[in-house]
Coordinates of C-alpha atoms in Angstrom, one line a residue:
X5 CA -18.2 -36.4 4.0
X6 CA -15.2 -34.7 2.0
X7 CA -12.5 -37.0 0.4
X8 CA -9.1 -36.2 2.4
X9 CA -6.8 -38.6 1.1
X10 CA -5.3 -36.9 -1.5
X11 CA -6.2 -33.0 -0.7
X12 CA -2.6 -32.8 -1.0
X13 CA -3.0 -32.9 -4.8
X14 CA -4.2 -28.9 -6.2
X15 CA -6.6 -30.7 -8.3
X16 CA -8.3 -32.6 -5.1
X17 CA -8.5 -29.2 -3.3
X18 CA -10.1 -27.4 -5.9
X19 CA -12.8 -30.4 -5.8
X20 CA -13.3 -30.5 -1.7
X21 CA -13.7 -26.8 -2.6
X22 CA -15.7 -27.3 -4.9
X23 CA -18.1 -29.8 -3.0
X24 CA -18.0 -27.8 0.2
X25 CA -19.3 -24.6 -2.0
X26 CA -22.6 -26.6 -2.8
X27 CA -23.1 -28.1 0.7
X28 CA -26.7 -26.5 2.2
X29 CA -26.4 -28.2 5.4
X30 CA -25.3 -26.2 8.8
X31 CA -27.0 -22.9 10.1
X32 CA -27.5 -19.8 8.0
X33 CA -25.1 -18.2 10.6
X34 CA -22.0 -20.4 9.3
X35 CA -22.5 -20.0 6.1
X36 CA -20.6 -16.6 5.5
X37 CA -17.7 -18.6 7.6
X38 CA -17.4 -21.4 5.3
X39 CA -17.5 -19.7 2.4
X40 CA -14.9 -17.1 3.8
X41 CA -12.4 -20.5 4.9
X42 CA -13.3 -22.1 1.4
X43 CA -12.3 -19.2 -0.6
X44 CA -9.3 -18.6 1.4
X45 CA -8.1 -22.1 0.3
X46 CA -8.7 -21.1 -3.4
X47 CA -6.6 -17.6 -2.9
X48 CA -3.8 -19.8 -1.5
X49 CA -3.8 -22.0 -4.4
X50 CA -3.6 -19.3 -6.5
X51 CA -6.5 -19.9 -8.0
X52 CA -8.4 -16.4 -8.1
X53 CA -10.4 -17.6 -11.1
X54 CA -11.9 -20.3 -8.8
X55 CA -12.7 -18.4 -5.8
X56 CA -14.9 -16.2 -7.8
X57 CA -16.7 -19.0 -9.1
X58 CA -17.6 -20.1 -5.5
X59 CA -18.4 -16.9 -4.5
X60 CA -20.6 -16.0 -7.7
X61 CA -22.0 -19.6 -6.9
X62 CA -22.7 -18.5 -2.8
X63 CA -24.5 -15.0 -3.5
X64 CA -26.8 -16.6 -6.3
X65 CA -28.0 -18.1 -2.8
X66 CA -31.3 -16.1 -2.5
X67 CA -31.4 -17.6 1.3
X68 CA -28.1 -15.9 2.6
X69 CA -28.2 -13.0 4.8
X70 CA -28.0 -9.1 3.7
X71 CA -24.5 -9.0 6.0
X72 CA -23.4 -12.3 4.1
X73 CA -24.1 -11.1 0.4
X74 CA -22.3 -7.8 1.2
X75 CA -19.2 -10.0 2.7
X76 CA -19.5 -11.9 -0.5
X77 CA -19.6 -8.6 -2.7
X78 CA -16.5 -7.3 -1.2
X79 CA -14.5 -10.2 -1.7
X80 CA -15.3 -10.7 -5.0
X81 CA -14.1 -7.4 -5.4
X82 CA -10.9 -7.9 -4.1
X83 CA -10.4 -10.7 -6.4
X84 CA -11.6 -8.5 -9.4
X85 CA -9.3 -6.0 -8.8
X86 CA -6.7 -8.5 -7.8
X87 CA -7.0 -9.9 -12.2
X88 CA -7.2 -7.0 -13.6
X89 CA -11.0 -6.6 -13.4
X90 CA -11.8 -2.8 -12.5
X91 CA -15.0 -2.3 -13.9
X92 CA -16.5 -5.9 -12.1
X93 CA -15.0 -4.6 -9.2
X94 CA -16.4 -1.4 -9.0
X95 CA -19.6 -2.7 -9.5
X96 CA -19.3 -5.6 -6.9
X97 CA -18.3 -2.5 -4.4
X98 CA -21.2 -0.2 -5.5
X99 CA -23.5 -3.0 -5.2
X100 CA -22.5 -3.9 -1.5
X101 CA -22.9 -0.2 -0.9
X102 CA -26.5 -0.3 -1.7
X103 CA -27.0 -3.1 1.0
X104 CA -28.3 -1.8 4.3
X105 CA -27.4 -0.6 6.4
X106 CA -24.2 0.8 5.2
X107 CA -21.4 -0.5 6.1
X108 CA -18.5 2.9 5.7
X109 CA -15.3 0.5 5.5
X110 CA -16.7 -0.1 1.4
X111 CA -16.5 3.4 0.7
X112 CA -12.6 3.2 1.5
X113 CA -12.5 0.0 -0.3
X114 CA -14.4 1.6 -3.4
X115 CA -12.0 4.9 -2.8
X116 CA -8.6 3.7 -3.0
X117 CA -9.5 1.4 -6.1
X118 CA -10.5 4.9 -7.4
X119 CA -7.2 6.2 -6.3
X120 CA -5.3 3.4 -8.0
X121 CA -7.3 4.3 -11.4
X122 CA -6.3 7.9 -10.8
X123 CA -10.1 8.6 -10.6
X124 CA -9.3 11.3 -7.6
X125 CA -13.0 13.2 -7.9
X126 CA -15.0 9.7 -7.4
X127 CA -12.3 8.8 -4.7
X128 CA -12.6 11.8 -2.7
X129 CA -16.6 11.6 -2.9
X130 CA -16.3 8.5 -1.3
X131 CA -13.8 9.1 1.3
X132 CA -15.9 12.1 2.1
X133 CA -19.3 9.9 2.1
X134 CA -17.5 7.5 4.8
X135 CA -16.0 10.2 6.9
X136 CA -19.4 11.3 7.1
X137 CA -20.6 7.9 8.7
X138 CA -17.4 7.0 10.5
X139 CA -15.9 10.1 11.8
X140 CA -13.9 8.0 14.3
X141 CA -12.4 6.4 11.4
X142 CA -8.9 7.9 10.3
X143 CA -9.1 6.0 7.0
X144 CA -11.0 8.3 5.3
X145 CA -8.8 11.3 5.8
X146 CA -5.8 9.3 5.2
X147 CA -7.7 8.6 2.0
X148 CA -8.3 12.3 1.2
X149 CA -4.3 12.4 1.5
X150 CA -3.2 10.1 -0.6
X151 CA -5.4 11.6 -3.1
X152 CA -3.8 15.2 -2.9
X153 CA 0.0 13.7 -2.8
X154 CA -1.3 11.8 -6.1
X155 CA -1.8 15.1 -7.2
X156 CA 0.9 16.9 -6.2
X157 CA -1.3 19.2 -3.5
X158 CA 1.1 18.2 -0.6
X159 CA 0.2 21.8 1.4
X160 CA -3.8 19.5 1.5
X161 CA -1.7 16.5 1.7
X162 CA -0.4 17.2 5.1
X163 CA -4.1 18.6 6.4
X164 CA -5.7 15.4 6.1
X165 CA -2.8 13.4 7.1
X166 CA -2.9 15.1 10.5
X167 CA -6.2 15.6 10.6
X168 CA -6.0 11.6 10.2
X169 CA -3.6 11.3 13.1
X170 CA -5.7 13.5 15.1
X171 CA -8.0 11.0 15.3
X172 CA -5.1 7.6 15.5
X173 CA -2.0 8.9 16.7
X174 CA -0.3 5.6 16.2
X175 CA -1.4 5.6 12.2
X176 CA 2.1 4.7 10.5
X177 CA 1.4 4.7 7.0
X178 CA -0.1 8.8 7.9
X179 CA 2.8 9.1 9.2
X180 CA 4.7 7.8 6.7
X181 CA 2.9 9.8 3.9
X182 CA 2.8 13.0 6.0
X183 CA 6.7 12.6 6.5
X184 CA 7.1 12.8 2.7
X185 CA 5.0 15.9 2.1
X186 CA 6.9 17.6 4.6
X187 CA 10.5 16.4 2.7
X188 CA 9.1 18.1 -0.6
X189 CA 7.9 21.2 1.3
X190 CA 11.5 21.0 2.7
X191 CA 9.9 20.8 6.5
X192 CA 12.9 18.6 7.2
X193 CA 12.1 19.1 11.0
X194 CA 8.7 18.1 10.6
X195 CA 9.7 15.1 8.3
X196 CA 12.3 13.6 10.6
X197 CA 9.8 13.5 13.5
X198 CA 7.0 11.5 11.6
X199 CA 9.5 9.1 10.4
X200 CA 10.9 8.5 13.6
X201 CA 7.3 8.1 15.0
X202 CA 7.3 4.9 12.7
X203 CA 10.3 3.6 14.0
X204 CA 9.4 4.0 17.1
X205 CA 6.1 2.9 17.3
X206 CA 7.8 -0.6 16.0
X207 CA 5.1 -1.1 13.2
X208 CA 5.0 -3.7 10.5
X209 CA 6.0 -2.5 7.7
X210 CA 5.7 -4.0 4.2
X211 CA 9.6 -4.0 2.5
X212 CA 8.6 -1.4 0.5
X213 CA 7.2 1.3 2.9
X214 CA 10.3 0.7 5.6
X215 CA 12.3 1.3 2.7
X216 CA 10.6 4.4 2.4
X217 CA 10.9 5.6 6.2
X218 CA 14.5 5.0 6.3
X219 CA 15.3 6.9 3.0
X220 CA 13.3 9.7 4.0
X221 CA 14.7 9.9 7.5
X222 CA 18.1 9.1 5.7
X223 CA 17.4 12.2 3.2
X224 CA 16.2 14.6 6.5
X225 CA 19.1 13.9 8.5
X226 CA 21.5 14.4 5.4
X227 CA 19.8 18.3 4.5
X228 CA 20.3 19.1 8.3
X229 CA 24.0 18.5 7.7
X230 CA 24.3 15.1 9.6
X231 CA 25.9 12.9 7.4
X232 CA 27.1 10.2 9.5
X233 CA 23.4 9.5 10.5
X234 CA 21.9 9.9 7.1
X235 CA 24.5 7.6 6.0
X236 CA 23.3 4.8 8.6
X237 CA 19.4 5.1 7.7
X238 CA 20.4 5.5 3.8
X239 CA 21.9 2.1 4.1
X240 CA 18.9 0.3 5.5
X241 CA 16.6 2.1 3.0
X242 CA 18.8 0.8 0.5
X243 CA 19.3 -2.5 1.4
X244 CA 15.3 -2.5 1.3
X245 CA 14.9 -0.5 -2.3
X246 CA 18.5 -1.1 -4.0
X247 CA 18.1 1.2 -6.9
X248 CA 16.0 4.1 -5.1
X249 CA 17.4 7.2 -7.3
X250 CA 17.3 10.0 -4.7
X251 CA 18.1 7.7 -1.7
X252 CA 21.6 6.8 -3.7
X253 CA 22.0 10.2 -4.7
X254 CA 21.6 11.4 -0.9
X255 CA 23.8 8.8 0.1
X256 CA 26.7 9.8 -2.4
X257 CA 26.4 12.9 -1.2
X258 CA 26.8 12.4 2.6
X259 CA 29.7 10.1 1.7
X260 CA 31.5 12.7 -0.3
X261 CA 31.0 15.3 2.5
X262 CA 32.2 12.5 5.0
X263 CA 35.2 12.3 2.7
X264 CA 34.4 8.7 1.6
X265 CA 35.8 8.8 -1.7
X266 CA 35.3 5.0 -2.8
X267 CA 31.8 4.4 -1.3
X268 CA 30.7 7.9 -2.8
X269 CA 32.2 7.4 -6.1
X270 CA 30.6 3.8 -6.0
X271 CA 27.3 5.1 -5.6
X272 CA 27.2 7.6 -7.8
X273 CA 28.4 5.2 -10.9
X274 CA 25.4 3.3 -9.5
X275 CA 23.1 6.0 -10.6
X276 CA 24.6 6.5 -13.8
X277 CA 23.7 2.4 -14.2
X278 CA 20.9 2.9 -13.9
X279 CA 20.2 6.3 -15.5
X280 CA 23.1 6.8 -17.8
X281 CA 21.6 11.0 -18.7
X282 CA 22.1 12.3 -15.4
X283 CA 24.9 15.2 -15.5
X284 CA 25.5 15.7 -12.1
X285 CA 26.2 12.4 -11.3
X286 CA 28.1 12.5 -13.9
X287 CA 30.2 15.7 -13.1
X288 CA 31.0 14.2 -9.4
X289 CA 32.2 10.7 -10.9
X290 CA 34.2 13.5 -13.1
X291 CA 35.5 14.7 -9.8
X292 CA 36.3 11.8 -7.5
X293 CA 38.1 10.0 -10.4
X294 CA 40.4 13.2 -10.8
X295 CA 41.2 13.4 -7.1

């Protein structure tokens, strides 16, 4: 029986936690369940320390299933990444690799944690090595894209990206990272489309990436000379990423086209805020202030 009565105290939970970790009792088949739910409780707490302790404490378990230790390996290697432990993480990864049978999912979890070290030759081995199990999957060529926009290769950007939505049409984030490619290969046609495919499609969006989608769609519309529109989306990309360089810069621009000296002028001494070197910004605060 776990104490109740004060699990409102962090101290008490970490202790039900901690009691419920060394609990044998229950079938084999709930124990990857409980320790999923007790770790959870740890994460919410914030203490990441603690739910790798209970995990570390579950997988020295020599009982526990193949398909639990490799649950247990991956989320242990969330939580390493999640601290600042790379190298622990890697290894929790590789190690649930080894487990069969495979599961492909950890060679995207093992590739973008290569992405996010900038480690782009181990990251595409791996997207590769899980496309090659999981061809249904679009996550491994959406992998392979991020990887070649990390590098600047947007012409193989936007292959994988589509060969990605080839696969899930509905993928907003391909969509989303596709759109961009297009913007700097100045396919502003091609870039309006996929960002109104993830406004459409009515997707939840972290702050951050509907930030993006409206800035790009805002920057599109503003190179196809329809400043009004650009205006509207620049303003909700904005509101989402407040001191976005190229969205205020587009969005000065449109404004001074529109003729909308005060907002324009306004943004452009925004930019200068926040990046007091850059000439032209500079040159059209010059401008509006002599008109």
């Amino acid at each position: 029986m776990y104490r109740r009565k004060n699990m409102q105290k962090l101290v008490a939970i970490w202790a039900a936690i901690a009691a419920m970790a060394f609990t044998c009792s229950g079938a084999p088949a709930d124990a990857d369940s409980r320790i999923h739910t007790e770790v959870k409780h740890a994460e919410r707490a914030g203490a990441f320390d603690r739910a790798i302790e209970l995990l570390s404490t579950a997988i020295s378990d020599d009982s526990i299933s193949n398909a639990e230790r490799r649950n247990i390996l991956n989320q242990r290697a969330y939580l390493y990444e999640r601290i600042g432990q790379t190298d622990r993480a890697v290894v929790d990864w590789s190690s649930a690799i080894a487990i069969e049978p495979v599961d492909p999912a950890l060679y995207a979890s093992r590739g973008f944690l290569y992405l996010r070290q900038h480690r782009y030759d181990d990251a595409i081995a791996d997207f590769a090595k899980g496309e090659a199990l999981d061809a249904k999957s679009p996550i491994f060529a959406y992998g392979l894209g991020r990887v070649e926009s990390d590098r600047g290769n947007y012409e193989e950007a936007i292959k994988a990206y589509t060969r990605a939505l080839s696969v899930a049409p509905d993928h907003a984030t391909a969509h989303l990272w596709r759109g961009e490619a297009y913007l700097v290969q100045k396919n502003y046609r091609g870039s309006q489309l996929d960002f109104e495919s993830v406004l459409a499609g009515g997707h939840t969006l972290t702050p951050n990436d509907r930030g993006r989608v409206y800035l790009g769609l805002g920057f599109a519309k503003m190179r196809a000379g329809e400043f009004a529109t650009a205006v509207s989306h620049l303003d909700k990309g904005l509101e989402l990423l407040p001191n976005d360089l190229s969205g205020l810069r587009a969005r000065a621009f449109a404004l001074q086209k529109l003729g909308v000296r005060k907002r324009s002028l306004e943004d452009y001494e925004r930019i200068l805020t926040l990046r007091p070197d850059d000439s032209w910004a500079a040159e059209q605060v010059g401008k509006l202030k002599v008109r």
